[in-house]
């Protein structure tokens, strides 16, 4: 089964940490939708596995489009693609866009999962990051989504925010766990070049929090969500009641997906493609039916990506599957490369499966680089 991702490239304003592609102009929606509907036809044959069982509207801010406009896109997508009856269909939403009638309409259109960008339940953090909502709106948004019958709700949290105390982080986690959401994505703040925070860092007036404080907040994340019934199934993702993100799991399991809209990436099993991160260039390319840029995945790229993405998940790497993909000797080569981290218990090898020790997951970048082939 395949997934489809739709990138809606509009935001009302730019959050200071965000490096996703979006524009803040209020016009251009109609033109974008027309182009996107054209791309739906143009890319129709991209997926080799035609059956689609996840659809994800992300961005940008999908909820900046009216429910009517979102409905037009989703309806056309369902007409053109083989969408499974039980497909997971997610919409990302910001708390300031959420209102009762809109939620009802999202459900009528066909969305059955909502991912709400709550980020923090403290106004000072939200202001610092230039979020457009306050803490009360974030809490109300999650409750409203539940009242309106969204049984599958995810919320986002950010930790490692400069100035956030351990007590505030603890309270954020407890508030999140007490809300009617069975999925939480928790990401450490990263300061990316090209963002407002990136420019402030370059000017020497803003920086990441110390490593030890970051590690402590990660430990609190595991402890508090673990104690409230959440299972960590991926380095930054937690679920209870088995409500893991089926769409994002496709990225980690190497399944095929089609990405539509500016900056969206696609993967068909052997090649990866990406649309330009510019609304103008995207529109020009689709208008002349110019195929997106791409690359063929070499055997070494495939093997390294497999190791990286599987080890992001709690399932880790299964020896039988790894050998089926890369051969018997490649498995022993991997074990040899992993030996140092197995001895230090950063990685665990048991019953023909290798996975990250949860505490070591936070420092996984350095460990993973030891497992990559460079030839
Ligand atoms: S975090 Fe979301 S709402 Fe904020 S600028 Fe990025 S895409 Fe837009």
PDB file of N, CA and C in Angstrom, residues 179-215:
ATOM      1  N   UNK A 179      -5.033  15.266  27.963  1.00  0.00           N
ATOM      2  CA  UNK A 179      -5.984  15.663  26.912  1.00  0.00           C
ATOM      3  C   UNK A 179      -6.437  14.432  26.125  1.00  0.00           C
ATOM      4  N   UNK A 180      -7.554  14.541  25.421  1.00  0.00           N
ATOM      5  CA  UNK A 180      -8.053  13.363  24.692  1.00  0.00           C
ATOM      6  C   UNK A 180      -7.312  13.136  23.364  1.00  0.00           C
ATOM      7  N   UNK A 181      -6.001  12.967  23.466  1.00  0.00           N
ATOM      8  CA  UNK A 181      -5.198  12.660  22.268  1.00  0.00           C
ATOM      9  C   UNK A 181      -4.418  11.391  22.551  1.00  0.00           C
ATOM     10  N   UNK A 182      -4.409  10.472  21.592  1.00  0.00           N
ATOM     11  CA  UNK A 182      -3.697   9.210  21.800  1.00  0.00           C
ATOM     12  C   UNK A 182      -2.391   9.151  21.037  1.00  0.00           C
ATOM     13  N   UNK A 183      -1.985  10.293  20.509  1.00  0.00           N
ATOM     14  CA  UNK A 183      -0.699  10.335  19.786  1.00  0.00           C
ATOM     15  C   UNK A 183      -0.019  11.661  20.076  1.00  0.00           C
ATOM     16  N   UNK A 184       1.263  11.601  20.431  1.00  0.00           N
ATOM     17  CA  UNK A 184       2.026  12.821  20.686  1.00  0.00           C
ATOM     18  C   UNK A 184       3.339  12.748  19.909  1.00  0.00           C
ATOM     19  N   UNK A 185       3.625  13.814  19.159  1.00  0.00           N
ATOM     20  CA  UNK A 185       4.943  13.949  18.530  1.00  0.00           C
ATOM     21  C   UNK A 185       5.692  15.010  19.314  1.00  0.00           C
ATOM     22  N   UNK A 186       6.867  14.669  19.813  1.00  0.00           N
ATOM     23  CA  UNK A 186       7.643  15.622  20.623  1.00  0.00           C
ATOM     24  C   UNK A 186       9.020  15.796  19.994  1.00  0.00           C
ATOM     25  N   UNK A 187       9.284  17.009  19.525  1.00  0.00           N
ATOM     26  CA  UNK A 187      10.549  17.278  18.833  1.00  0.00           C
ATOM     27  C   UNK A 187      11.380  18.283  19.617  1.00  0.00           C
ATOM     28  N   UNK A 188      12.668  18.037  19.656  1.00  0.00           N
ATOM     29  CA  UNK A 188      13.573  19.015  20.263  1.00  0.00           C
ATOM     30  C   UNK A 188      13.706  20.196  19.309  1.00  0.00           C
ATOM     31  N   UNK A 189      13.699  21.399  19.845  1.00  0.00           N
ATOM     32  CA  UNK A 189      13.872  22.588  19.006  1.00  0.00           C
ATOM     33  C   UNK A 189      15.240  22.532  18.317  1.00  0.00           C
ATOM     34  N   UNK A 190      15.237  22.679  17.013  1.00  0.00           N
ATOM     35  CA  UNK A 190      16.511  22.808  16.302  1.00  0.00           C
ATOM     36  C   UNK A 190      16.532  24.192  15.664  1.00  0.00           C
ATOM     37  N   UNK A 191      17.693  24.784  15.656  1.00  0.00           N
ATOM     38  CA  UNK A 191      17.812  26.135  15.103  1.00  0.00           C
ATOM     39  C   UNK A 191      18.386  26.009  13.701  1.00  0.00           C
ATOM     40  N   UNK A 192      17.536  26.231  12.729  1.00  0.00           N
ATOM     41  CA  UNK A 192      17.913  26.014  11.326  1.00  0.00           C
ATOM     42  C   UNK A 192      18.334  27.332  10.684  1.00  0.00           C
ATOM     43  N   UNK A 193      19.378  27.267   9.844  1.00  0.00           N
ATOM     44  CA  UNK A 193      19.749  28.489   9.112  1.00  0.00           C
ATOM     45  C   UNK A 193      18.572  28.921   8.244  1.00  0.00           C
ATOM     46  N   UNK A 194      18.400  30.194   8.071  1.00  0.00           N
ATOM     47  CA  UNK A 194      17.311  30.669   7.208  1.00  0.00           C
ATOM     48  C   UNK A 194      16.029  30.944   7.980  1.00  0.00           C
ATOM     49  N   UNK A 195      15.970  30.521   9.245  1.00  0.00           N
ATOM     50  CA  UNK A 195      14.803  30.853  10.074  1.00  0.00           C
ATOM     51  C   UNK A 195      15.140  32.098  10.904  1.00  0.00           C
ATOM     52  N   UNK A 196      14.115  32.662  11.536  1.00  0.00           N
ATOM     53  CA  UNK A 196      14.364  33.821  12.403  1.00  0.00           C
ATOM     54  C   UNK A 196      15.316  33.438  13.532  1.00  0.00           C
ATOM     55  N   UNK A 197      15.097  32.265  14.127  1.00  0.00           N
ATOM     56  CA  UNK A 197      16.011  31.822  15.185  1.00  0.00           C
ATOM     57  C   UNK A 197      17.432  31.635  14.640  1.00  0.00           C
ATOM     58  N   UNK A 198      17.518  31.125  13.415  1.00  0.00           N
ATOM     59  CA  UNK A 198      18.832  30.922  12.798  1.00  0.00           C
ATOM     60  C   UNK A 198      19.575  32.249  12.641  1.00  0.00           C
ATOM     61  N   UNK A 199      18.834  33.281  12.248  1.00  0.00           N
ATOM     62  CA  UNK A 199      19.473  34.594  12.070  1.00  0.00           C
ATOM     63  C   UNK A 199      19.889  35.170  13.425  1.00  0.00           C
ATOM     64  N   UNK A 200      19.044  34.949  14.444  1.00  0.00           N
ATOM     65  CA  UNK A 200      19.395  35.451  15.782  1.00  0.00           C
ATOM     66  C   UNK A 200      20.623  34.716  16.328  1.00  0.00           C
ATOM     67  N   UNK A 201      20.704  33.420  16.005  1.00  0.00           N
ATOM     68  CA  UNK A 201      21.868  32.646  16.454  1.00  0.00           C
ATOM     69  C   UNK A 201      23.139  33.176  15.774  1.00  0.00           C
ATOM     70  N   UNK A 202      23.014  33.446  14.487  1.00  0.00           N
ATOM     71  CA  UNK A 202      24.165  33.959  13.734  1.00  0.00           C
ATOM     72  C   UNK A 202      24.624  35.305  14.318  1.00  0.00           C
ATOM     73  N   UNK A 203      23.646  36.072  14.783  1.00  0.00           N
ATOM     74  CA  UNK A 203      23.989  37.379  15.365  1.00  0.00           C
ATOM     75  C   UNK A 203      24.485  37.235  16.801  1.00  0.00           C
ATOM     76  N   UNK A 204      24.482  35.990  17.301  1.00  0.00           N
ATOM     77  CA  UNK A 204      25.032  35.732  18.634  1.00  0.00           C
ATOM     78  C   UNK A 204      24.104  36.064  19.785  1.00  0.00           C
ATOM     79  N   UNK A 205      22.798  36.206  19.508  1.00  0.00           N
ATOM     80  CA  UNK A 205      21.889  36.575  20.598  1.00  0.00           C
ATOM     81  C   UNK A 205      20.901  35.452  20.956  1.00  0.00           C
ATOM     82  N   UNK A 206      21.078  34.272  20.353  1.00  0.00           N
ATOM     83  CA  UNK A 206      20.153  33.164  20.620  1.00  0.00           C
ATOM     84  C   UNK A 206      20.912  31.861  20.401  1.00  0.00           C
ATOM     85  N   UNK A 207      20.634  30.863  21.236  1.00  0.00           N
ATOM     86  CA  UNK A 207      21.357  29.593  21.009  1.00  0.00           C
ATOM     87  C   UNK A 207      20.563  28.433  21.594  1.00  0.00           C
ATOM     88  N   UNK A 208      20.979  27.216  21.230  1.00  0.00           N
ATOM     89  CA  UNK A 208      20.359  26.013  21.768  1.00  0.00           C
ATOM     90  C   UNK A 208      20.652  25.927  23.272  1.00  0.00           C
ATOM     91  N   UNK A 209      19.822  25.174  23.967  1.00  0.00           N
ATOM     92  CA  UNK A 209      20.075  24.967  25.396  1.00  0.00           C
ATOM     93  C   UNK A 209      21.231  23.961  25.544  1.00  0.00           C
ATOM     94  N   UNK A 210      21.895  23.917  26.707  1.00  0.00           N
ATOM     95  CA  UNK A 210      23.017  22.989  26.877  1.00  0.00           C
ATOM     96  C   UNK A 210      22.585  21.530  26.681  1.00  0.00           C
ATOM     97  N   UNK A 211      23.514  20.711  26.177  1.00  0.00           N
ATOM     98  CA  UNK A 211      23.224  19.299  25.871  1.00  0.00           C
ATOM     99  C   UNK A 211      22.653  18.545  27.070  1.00  0.00           C
ATOM    100  N   UNK A 212      23.232  18.796  28.239  1.00  0.00           N
ATOM    101  CA  UNK A 212      22.796  18.044  29.424  1.00  0.00           C
ATOM    102  C   UNK A 212      21.324  18.346  29.753  1.00  0.00           C
ATOM    103  N   UNK A 213      20.939  19.615  29.557  1.00  0.00           N
ATOM    104  CA  UNK A 213      19.537  20.008  29.804  1.00  0.00           C
ATOM    105  C   UNK A 213      18.607  19.334  28.763  1.00  0.00           C
ATOM    106  N   UNK A 214      19.079  19.269  27.528  1.00  0.00           N
ATOM    107  CA  UNK A 214      18.296  18.600  26.476  1.00  0.00           C
ATOM    108  C   UNK A 214      18.094  17.133  26.828  1.00  0.00           C
ATOM    109  N   UNK A 215      19.187  16.489  27.240  1.00  0.00           N
ATOM    110  CA  UNK A 215      19.111  15.065  27.570  1.00  0.00           C
ATOM    111  C   UNK A 215      18.169  14.841  28.748  1.00  0.00           C
TER     112      UNK A 215
END
